[in-house]
Amino acid sequence: MFSLKFGGTSMGSAEAIAQTAQIIIHHPEKDKVVTVSAMSGVTDLLLSSAQYAIQNNVQGYKNILQEIEEKHSTALKILVKEEEFYKEGIDFIQTKLSNLSNFLHALTVIGELSSRSNDEIIALGEILSAKLLSLHLQDLGEKAEFTSLDTIVSSMFKHDHTTSDKHFFECFSHKLGSILTPLLEKNVTPICTGFFGKIPGGIVNAVGRGYSDFTAALIGKACNAEEIQIWTDVSGILSTDPRIVKEAHVITELSFNEATELANLGAKVIHPQTIWPAVKNNILVRIKNTMAPDDPGTAITKRGKDSHYAFKSITVQKNITVLTIQSANMSESGILIDLFQSCASYDISIDLVSTSESSISITIQNGHQHLSRLITELEKRYMVKTVHNKAIIAIVGNEMRKHIGVAGRFFSSLAEANINISMISQGANESNISAVIAGSDANNAVKTVHKEFFHTK
Ligand code: ADP
Ligand code: ASP
Ligand code: MG
């Protein structure tokens, strides 16, 4: 079987959903489980509705609910012709939005948003889009079934899961298999919500935005898929973000490790957790373009394939904070452990680390809710310098293990463009090199490095 995931743009309008349905119907693989994201922009709208509710801005969240209702009803009208299915769709949309309205009303009284409430609210994005697609497929005579994954997670709490760790997701994947396999046996195509439930820590904190890629990967693992296909709005993983460099080219094949590095270093095209469920069963992950389905896309495989370039892709992460700590006695052992433990206790993950005789610098994402508390705690023991609005540019690819002088060219191209580097780091497996630069230099840096390594001279 194949696990197919369609992202926000692929579900973004009636036309896009119709195109998605055609890909599903004409897919060469008979057994498919489909996972969908919310229509593009809807998760952001839902998150804003929650903020309005806790600020007691009733009109604010009502306007949003109206916008969401119109978006889905308009699409339903175009996509579903059969009276019975259309009525089912309208009732579904109205009931779900009225329940959400009641929930938001309760939040105006509480005035606080827990991660569980946040999960409850954003769930609706994928519930509505999955229902739309399944009704459209049924309207076309297909055996498709709307499948909300929420209840599977709820049933797992009877087994004492308190954190959303790998064990939790292994159990979830196992349960997914027991629900989806009987549907496949009846030749039904399940249309699953990319949102999978109220999990410990909340889905946005514990998994992060773009979680539907991960859902499709867990489904692939659960059903021992031959392929996990991520259908999106670009023709694969590119040599960099095409919104920054329009000449970016598609990478034909890369390894599980390279794809994970790219995702962790900021390539938004796949969620960083997409790969690990595929690794154990050695499932091929393919990135495809919904609007250009004949394009071959990018294959992510165990070994990958080296390209003729010095590496595969350039990533950039913006909104980075650099913390540099100094102590009267830097040679004292245990400073690194203390620093890491302090970050862990506030649930703050560190991206890069650079150490010297006199200081230790770490980078973290700006705007973490506990960042100022971490800094206050560290200031009790160390001198702490904080610099916000930095960016991390990274080059990624196994090829650089074999090419001499890649780091030199990377840094000198930045220097020639007058871009100052404030910190550097090389990944332990020699397949990535990162540099911290000013946030305002980020796009220029990506263009410069892309030109240096990928444009034919
Ligand atoms: P979806 O809604 O389908 O999940 P996303 O917006 O999450 O899609 O991811 C696709 C987007 O990722 C692309 O439109 C592109 O702008 C961005 N992107 C960033 N880096 C890359 C890259 N290296 N290759 C391809 N796309 C990238
Ligand atoms: N709709 C969710 C988001 O915007 C999940 C996803 O798109 O995968 O983050
Ligand atoms: Mg995505």
GROMACS .gro file of N, CA, C and O in nm, residues 127 147-158 172 175 179 193 195-198:
model
   84
  127ILE      N    1  -1.014   1.822   1.027
  127ILE     CA    2  -1.143   1.751   1.029
  127ILE      C    3  -1.228   1.801   0.911
  127ILE      O    4  -1.287   1.722   0.836
  147THR      N    5  -1.188   0.965   0.806
  147THR     CA    6  -1.132   0.895   0.922
  147THR      C    7  -1.062   0.994   1.014
  147THR      O    8  -0.952   1.041   0.983
  148SER      N    9  -1.127   1.027   1.124
  148SER     CA   10  -1.063   1.118   1.220
  148SER      C   11  -0.977   1.035   1.314
  148SER      O   12  -1.025   0.938   1.374
  149LEU      N   13  -0.850   1.071   1.327
  149LEU     CA   14  -0.758   0.988   1.405
  149LEU      C   15  -0.762   1.021   1.554
  149LEU      O   16  -0.699   0.952   1.635
  150ASP      N   17  -0.834   1.125   1.588
  150ASP     CA   18  -0.840   1.177   1.725
  150ASP      C   19  -0.868   1.070   1.831
  150ASP      O   20  -0.802   1.064   1.935
  151THR      N   21  -0.968   0.983   1.800
  151THR     CA   22  -1.012   0.887   1.902
  151THR      C   23  -0.904   0.784   1.936
  151THR      O   24  -0.900   0.733   2.046
  152ILE      N   25  -0.814   0.757   1.839
  152ILE     CA   26  -0.710   0.656   1.866
  152ILE      C   27  -0.620   0.708   1.978
  152ILE      O   28  -0.588   0.637   2.073
  153VAL      N   29  -0.580   0.836   1.967
  153VAL     CA   30  -0.492   0.893   2.069
  153VAL      C   31  -0.564   0.895   2.204
  153VAL      O   32  -0.505   0.857   2.306
  154SER      N   33  -0.692   0.935   2.205
  154SER     CA   34  -0.763   0.941   2.333
  154SER      C   35  -0.761   0.804   2.402
  154SER      O   36  -0.741   0.795   2.523
  155SER      N   37  -0.780   0.697   2.321
  155SER     CA   38  -0.785   0.564   2.383
  155SER      C   39  -0.650   0.523   2.441
  155SER      O   40  -0.642   0.439   2.529
  156MET      N   41  -0.541   0.587   2.394
  156MET     CA   42  -0.408   0.547   2.442
  156MET      C   43  -0.379   0.594   2.584
  156MET      O   44  -0.289   0.543   2.650
  157PHE      N   45  -0.453   0.694   2.632
  157PHE     CA   46  -0.419   0.747   2.765
  157PHE      C   47  -0.455   0.652   2.877
  157PHE      O   48  -0.411   0.669   2.989
  158LYS      N   49  -0.535   0.551   2.839
  158LYS     CA   50  -0.562   0.448   2.941
  158LYS      C   51  -0.432   0.373   2.971
  158LYS      O   52  -0.422   0.302   3.068
  172PHE      N   53   0.111   0.458   1.894
  172PHE     CA   54   0.009   0.521   1.811
  172PHE      C   55   0.008   0.455   1.672
  172PHE      O   56  -0.096   0.418   1.618
  175LYS      N   57  -0.155   0.121   1.673
  175LYS     CA   58  -0.302   0.130   1.676
  175LYS      C   59  -0.358   0.173   1.541
  175LYS      O   60  -0.465   0.127   1.499
  179ILE      N   61  -0.667   0.001   1.285
  179ILE     CA   62  -0.789   0.069   1.238
  179ILE      C   63  -0.793   0.078   1.085
  179ILE      O   64  -0.898   0.063   1.024
  193THR      N   65  -0.741   1.257   0.892
  193THR     CA   66  -0.704   1.392   0.935
  193THR      C   67  -0.554   1.393   0.970
  193THR      O   68  -0.508   1.307   1.046
  195PHE      N   69  -0.421   1.597   1.160
  195PHE     CA   70  -0.421   1.617   1.305
  195PHE      C   71  -0.459   1.485   1.368
  195PHE      O   72  -0.559   1.424   1.331
  196PHE      N   73  -0.381   1.439   1.467
  196PHE     CA   74  -0.412   1.306   1.520
  196PHE      C   75  -0.452   1.304   1.666
  196PHE      O   76  -0.471   1.196   1.723
  197GLY      N   77  -0.466   1.420   1.730
  197GLY     CA   78  -0.522   1.413   1.865
  197GLY      C   79  -0.456   1.504   1.965
  197GLY      O   80  -0.352   1.566   1.938
  198LYS      N   81  -0.519   1.511   2.080
  198LYS     CA   82  -0.467   1.594   2.189
  198LYS      C   83  -0.359   1.514   2.260
  198LYS      O   84  -0.388   1.421   2.333
   0.00000   0.00000   0.00000
